[in-house]
Short mmCIF file of C-alpha atoms in Angstrom, two decimals:
data_model
loop_
_atom_site.label_atom_id
_atom_site.label_comp_id
_atom_site.label_asym_id
_atom_site.label_seq_id
_atom_site.Cartn_x
_atom_site.Cartn_y
_atom_site.Cartn_z
CA MET A 1 179.63 95.95 42.55
CA GLU A 2 180.26 92.76 44.17
CA GLU A 3 178.93 89.63 42.64
CA VAL A 4 178.07 86.48 44.47
CA GLU A 5 179.95 83.75 43.35
CA ALA A 6 177.86 81.26 41.44
CA GLY A 7 177.18 77.91 43.26
CA GLU A 8 176.44 74.25 42.03
CA ALA A 9 173.00 72.44 42.90
CA ALA A 10 174.56 68.99 43.50
CA LEU A 11 171.98 66.37 42.30
CA GLY A 12 172.55 62.61 42.59
CA ILE A 13 170.48 60.56 40.25
CA GLU A 14 170.49 56.73 40.85
CA ARG A 15 168.38 54.19 38.83
CA SER A 16 167.15 50.75 40.31
CA SER A 17 164.16 48.71 40.44
CA ASP A 18 161.90 47.83 43.27
CA ALA A 19 160.58 44.38 44.46
CA SER A 20 157.55 44.50 41.80
CA GLY A 21 160.27 45.50 39.14
CA ASP A 22 159.15 48.87 38.45
CA THR A 23 161.83 51.67 37.98
CA VAL A 24 162.99 53.65 40.93
CA ILE A 25 164.81 56.85 40.41
CA SER A 26 166.62 57.83 43.81
CA LEU A 27 167.43 61.57 44.05
CA GLN A 28 169.98 63.01 46.33
CA GLY A 29 170.75 66.69 47.09
CA GLU A 30 169.04 69.72 45.23
CA LEU A 31 166.50 69.59 42.42
CA ASP A 32 166.36 73.15 40.82
CA ILE A 33 166.75 75.09 37.71
CA SER A 34 170.65 74.36 37.52
CA SER A 35 169.77 70.47 37.93
CA ALA A 36 166.27 69.45 36.43
CA ASP A 37 167.71 69.15 32.62
CA THR A 38 169.94 66.23 34.20
CA LEU A 39 166.95 64.37 35.38
CA ARG A 40 164.74 65.34 32.51
CA ALA A 41 167.13 63.42 30.39
CA THR A 42 167.12 60.57 32.77
CA VAL A 43 163.09 60.72 32.72
CA GLU A 44 163.01 60.75 29.16
CA GLU A 45 165.13 57.73 28.77
CA ILE A 46 162.66 55.76 31.12
CA VAL A 47 159.71 57.07 29.49
CA ALA A 48 160.82 55.70 26.15
CA GLU A 49 160.57 52.31 27.56
CA GLY A 50 157.25 52.70 28.16
CA PRO A 51 156.67 51.55 31.72
CA SER A 52 153.40 51.98 33.64
CA ARG A 53 154.48 52.89 37.00
CA LEU A 54 157.79 55.18 37.97
CA VAL A 55 158.91 55.93 41.49
CA PHE A 56 161.07 58.75 42.69
CA GLU A 57 162.63 57.89 46.11
CA LEU A 58 163.51 61.20 47.77
CA THR A 59 164.92 60.38 51.18
CA GLY A 60 167.97 62.09 49.73
CA LEU A 61 166.43 65.12 48.30
CA THR A 62 166.73 68.08 50.40
CA PHE A 63 165.38 70.46 48.27
CA MET A 64 163.08 70.83 45.17
CA ASP A 65 161.45 73.55 43.71
CA SER A 66 158.86 74.21 40.68
CA SER A 67 161.78 73.26 38.28
CA GLY A 68 161.76 69.86 39.77
CA ILE A 69 157.86 69.74 39.60
CA ALA A 70 158.03 70.20 36.07
CA VAL A 71 160.13 67.13 35.38
CA MET A 72 157.92 65.25 37.60
CA VAL A 73 154.76 66.28 35.93
CA TYR A 74 156.48 65.18 32.38
CA ALA A 75 157.12 61.97 34.08
CA ALA A 76 153.41 61.68 34.84
CA ASN A 77 152.38 62.76 31.56
CA ASN A 78 153.66 59.66 30.23
CA VAL A 79 153.43 57.13 32.73
CA ASP A 80 150.22 56.01 34.32
CA THR A 81 151.52 55.95 37.97
CA VAL A 82 154.33 58.34 39.31
CA GLU A 83 154.96 57.91 43.24
CA LEU A 84 157.12 60.05 45.31
CA LEU A 85 158.28 58.29 48.45
CA HIS A 86 159.85 59.94 51.48
CA PRO A 87 159.25 63.49 50.34
CA SER A 88 160.71 65.93 52.93
CA SER A 89 158.30 68.64 54.47
CA ILE A 90 159.09 71.10 51.93
CA ILE A 91 158.76 68.89 48.94
CA ARG A 92 155.50 67.85 50.25
CA ARG A 93 154.33 71.55 50.57
CA VAL A 94 155.43 72.26 47.12
CA VAL A 95 153.31 69.33 45.46
CA GLU A 96 150.42 69.97 47.71
CA ALA A 97 150.67 73.75 46.98
CA THR A 98 150.62 73.14 43.01
CA GLY A 99 147.67 70.89 43.58
CA LEU A 100 149.46 68.02 42.23
CA SER A 101 149.03 65.51 44.83
CA THR A 102 146.50 63.74 42.71
CA VAL A 103 148.98 63.45 39.79
CA LEU A 104 152.35 62.88 42.02
CA ARG A 105 151.26 60.35 44.50
CA LEU A 106 153.05 61.28 47.64
CA GLY A 107 154.17 58.22 49.95
CA PRO A 108 154.67 58.71 53.56
CA SER A 109 157.82 60.92 54.89
CA MET B 1 168.94 93.96 59.18
CA MET B 2 168.76 93.88 55.62
CA PHE B 3 170.86 91.59 53.32
CA GLU B 4 171.45 92.26 49.76
CA ALA B 5 173.48 90.70 47.06
CA HIS B 6 173.90 90.49 43.29
CA PHE B 7 173.83 87.49 41.20
CA PRO B 8 174.90 86.77 37.53
CA GLY B 9 171.51 85.88 35.49
CA VAL B 10 172.79 82.03 35.32
CA PRO B 11 170.92 79.01 36.85
CA GLN B 12 173.82 78.40 39.23
CA SER B 13 173.31 81.87 40.72
CA VAL B 14 169.87 80.30 42.00
CA VAL B 15 171.55 77.74 44.33
CA SER B 16 173.74 80.95 45.54
CA ALA B 17 170.59 82.96 45.98
CA ARG B 18 169.12 80.03 48.14
CA ARG B 19 172.29 79.88 50.22
CA PHE B 20 172.38 83.83 50.70
CA ALA B 21 168.79 84.06 51.72
CA ALA B 22 169.27 81.32 54.23
CA GLY B 23 172.21 82.96 55.82
CA ALA B 24 170.08 86.04 56.10
CA LEU B 25 167.77 84.69 58.64
CA ASN B 26 168.27 84.25 62.30
CA GLY B 27 166.52 81.69 64.92
CA VAL B 28 163.46 81.15 62.64
CA SER B 29 161.96 77.87 62.40
CA ALA B 30 162.86 75.05 59.82
CA GLU B 31 159.28 75.58 58.53
CA VAL B 32 159.84 79.52 57.99
CA ALA B 33 163.66 79.00 56.64
CA GLU B 34 162.27 76.46 54.06
CA ALA B 35 159.55 78.84 52.79
CA VAL B 36 162.17 81.53 52.51
CA VAL B 37 164.59 79.69 50.77
CA LEU B 38 162.10 78.27 48.29
CA ILE B 39 160.55 81.48 47.67
CA ALA B 40 164.16 82.80 47.14
CA SER B 41 164.45 79.88 44.52
CA GLU B 42 161.21 80.39 42.64
CA LEU B 43 161.74 84.11 42.31
CA ALA B 44 165.65 83.69 41.23
CA SER B 45 164.68 81.12 38.80
CA ASN B 46 162.09 83.33 37.36
CA SER B 47 164.68 86.14 36.54
CA VAL B 48 166.88 83.56 35.06
CA ARG B 49 164.66 81.92 32.78
CA HIS B 50 162.19 84.40 31.69
CA ALA B 51 163.96 87.80 32.25
CA ALA B 52 167.62 86.29 31.17
CA SER B 53 168.78 89.05 33.68
CA ALA B 54 171.30 89.51 36.43
CA PHE B 55 169.16 89.93 39.64
CA GLU B 56 169.50 91.32 43.19
CA VAL B 57 168.21 89.35 46.05
CA ARG B 58 167.28 91.41 49.09
CA VAL B 59 166.28 89.77 52.55
CA GLU B 60 165.21 91.34 55.76
CA GLN B 61 163.95 89.84 58.93
CA LEU B 62 161.77 92.11 61.22
CA PRO B 63 160.61 91.22 64.57
CA ASP B 64 157.31 89.89 63.20
CA GLN B 65 157.88 89.20 59.49
CA ILE B 66 160.48 88.62 56.88
CA HIS B 67 160.77 90.37 53.46
CA ILE B 68 162.15 88.94 50.41
CA GLU B 69 162.61 90.97 47.16
CA VAL B 70 164.12 90.21 43.73
CA GLU B 71 164.86 92.60 41.40
CA ASP B 72 165.73 92.27 37.81
CA ASP B 73 166.06 94.00 34.61
CA GLY B 74 163.74 91.62 32.36
CA ASP B 75 160.71 93.06 30.76
CA GLY B 76 157.23 91.74 31.51
CA GLU B 77 155.18 91.40 34.65
CA PRO B 78 155.18 88.12 36.23
CA ALA B 79 151.56 86.94 36.81
CA ILE B 80 149.90 84.08 38.41
CA ARG B 81 148.81 81.33 35.86
CA THR B 82 146.69 78.28 36.77
CA PRO B 83 148.40 75.62 34.90
CA GLY B 84 146.64 72.30 34.32
CA LEU B 85 147.48 69.07 35.97
CA THR B 86 149.72 68.05 32.82
CA ASP B 87 151.24 71.66 32.18
CA THR B 88 155.09 71.41 33.08
CA SER B 89 155.48 75.27 33.76
CA GLY B 90 153.83 78.10 35.34
CA ARG B 91 154.16 76.68 38.89
CA GLY B 92 156.81 79.11 40.34
CA LEU B 93 154.51 81.83 41.41
CA GLN B 94 151.68 79.50 42.31
CA ILE B 95 154.47 78.04 45.02
CA VAL B 96 155.28 81.68 46.09
CA GLN B 97 151.59 82.71 46.50
CA ALA B 98 150.60 79.48 48.57
CA LEU B 99 153.80 80.41 50.79
CA ALA B 100 153.34 84.19 51.09
CA ASP B 101 151.20 86.16 53.19
CA GLU B 102 151.54 88.98 50.78
CA TRP B 103 153.40 89.51 47.65
CA GLY B 104 153.40 91.75 44.70
CA VAL B 105 155.27 93.55 41.49
CA VAL B 106 156.50 96.64 41.27
CA PRO B 107 157.70 97.72 37.84
CA LYS B 108 160.84 100.24 37.53
CA VAL B 109 160.23 103.38 36.25
CA GLN B 110 160.87 104.49 32.65
CA ARG B 111 163.16 101.39 32.11
CA SER B 112 162.48 98.00 31.87
CA GLY B 113 162.88 95.49 34.91
CA LYS B 114 160.88 94.99 38.14
CA THR B 115 160.96 94.03 41.76
CA VAL B 116 158.95 91.00 42.94
CA TRP B 117 158.45 91.43 46.53
CA VAL B 118 157.10 88.71 49.30
CA LYS B 119 156.36 89.01 52.82
CA ILE B 120 155.68 86.09 55.19
CA ALA B 121 154.98 86.11 58.85
CA VAL B 122 157.24 84.96 61.53
CA PRO B 123 155.38 82.83 64.00
CA PRO B 124 155.47 84.06 67.70
CA ASP B 125 157.80 81.31 68.80
CA ASP B 126 160.20 82.36 66.30
CA ARG B 127 160.26 85.85 67.33
CA GLU B 128 161.32 84.87 70.68
CA ARG B 129 164.04 82.52 69.18
CA ALA B 130 165.33 85.25 67.09
CA HIS B 131 165.46 87.89 69.75
CA GLN B 132 167.69 85.46 71.75
CA GLY B 133 169.58 84.59 68.79
CA ASP B 134 170.78 88.18 68.79
CA ASP B 135 172.61 87.80 72.06
CA THR B 136 174.42 84.85 70.64
CA ASP B 137 177.12 84.16 68.34
CA ALA B 138 174.80 84.06 65.69
CA ALA B 139 174.88 87.81 65.05
CA PRO B 140 178.56 88.01 64.11
CA GLU B 141 178.26 84.92 62.28
CA ARG B 142 175.61 86.74 60.03
CA ALA B 143 177.36 89.79 60.08
CA ARG B 144 180.42 88.11 58.34
CA ARG B 145 178.22 86.25 55.82
CA GLY B 146 176.33 89.46 54.77
CA ARG B 147 176.73 93.28 55.54
CA ARG B 148 173.97 95.35 56.25
CA THR B 149 172.91 97.83 53.87
CA GLY B 150 172.37 101.66 54.39
CA SER B 151 173.31 103.30 57.51
CA SER B 152 169.98 103.41 59.31
CA GLY B 153 169.33 102.67 62.85
CA PRO B 154 167.81 99.44 64.40
CA THR B 155 165.73 97.53 62.16
CA THR B 156 162.79 97.90 64.65
CA THR B 157 162.75 101.58 63.65
CA LEU B 158 162.17 100.59 60.24
CA SER B 159 159.16 98.35 60.60
CA PRO B 160 155.74 100.54 60.05
CA VAL B 161 154.68 97.66 58.05
CA THR B 162 151.13 96.26 58.03
CA GLY B 163 149.68 94.95 61.57
CA ASN B 164 149.33 91.17 62.36
CA GLY B 165 145.65 91.13 61.74
CA ASP B 166 146.73 91.50 57.82
CA GLN B 167 148.05 87.97 57.48
CA ALA B 168 145.10 85.85 56.98
CA GLY B 169 143.89 87.03 53.79
CA ALA B 170 146.85 86.68 51.52
CA PRO B 171 145.95 89.12 49.06
CA VAL B 172 147.94 89.58 45.97
CA GLY B 173 148.48 92.73 43.86
CA ARG B 174 150.52 95.82 43.82
CA ARG B 175 150.43 96.69 47.19
CA ARG B 176 153.71 98.20 48.68
CA TRP B 177 154.98 97.29 51.84
CA THR B 178 156.68 100.24 53.68
CA GLY B 179 160.10 98.38 53.72
CA HIS B 180 160.04 98.06 50.10
CA GLU B 181 159.93 101.90 49.62
CA ARG B 182 163.07 102.06 51.88
CA ALA B 183 164.54 99.62 49.55
CA VAL B 184 163.78 102.04 46.66
CA VAL B 185 165.18 104.76 48.46
CA LEU B 186 168.46 102.74 49.09
CA ARG B 187 168.65 101.93 45.37
CA GLY B 188 168.66 105.40 44.64
CA ARG B 189 171.87 105.97 46.32
CA GLY B 190 173.50 103.87 43.72
CA CYS B 191 177.08 102.45 44.39
CA ALA B 192 177.02 104.21 47.52
CA HIS B 193 175.65 101.81 49.65
CA ARG B 194 177.49 98.60 50.67
CA ARG B 195 176.49 95.09 49.33
CA ALA B 196 176.40 91.70 50.79
CA ARG B 197 178.80 89.25 49.84
CA HIS B 198 178.50 85.56 50.17
CA HIS B 199 180.73 82.79 49.19
CA ALA B 200 178.67 79.80 48.72
#
């Protein structure tokens, strides 16, 4: 039986601060089961610092499924305010489909 | 045309499954394509995460709807959960349900494993585009990315599925669509039928 070759979800994670000094995680590429653990590790580091606000900048994120949602909910469980900036239409649909738009604040696309 | 491919049960396969699903589509809007890819990703993730199983993905685009199936050898039947706002898991099928017009689970008979199938409608505008697309270079391109399974005739003769009036309610359950039964028949041929190959 022929097997399809395994792929790699490339996820870029970049950490910075916004004008108010809050942490911004900029994501690029695809966030799924194969890349969520890497992001989770980054978020755990940030959560350990006890921030009250965390921003995910999603301009470069082309795909996210429930594995990515899980990491963001973990963040929201540990940080007062979690914002998702510039989500693509599919990411917006995922957040709204899971009823999480009160927990993960969606900024304008 | 039905596209079918086999994937090893590792997280990286979920990426390949998405590419495969996207490549099986023809002329649909970005919105529909995104939904198909997301559904494929969620179902493939479930096979890897819960069943720890290799899995097969089948995608068939009919004139008015798209069928997506993921089959694995894992025990247990996927079920919708209602995670709280703080739960970090249990949202995959919730997303599938939100995007699907209809979906269900068919357990394998007398052995572990199941097929999760999903049906989503193709809006009329997309149908027109897909039809036109068949007269362009798109069809040979897709044929190269994945070969059709079985030796049946035109897809249009294989689609006595539910009518247009069936799309509003989004029922959930064990209902089968006729196309799935065809897939079971195809599988019954064992290795005799061809499988799609896709290089990510």
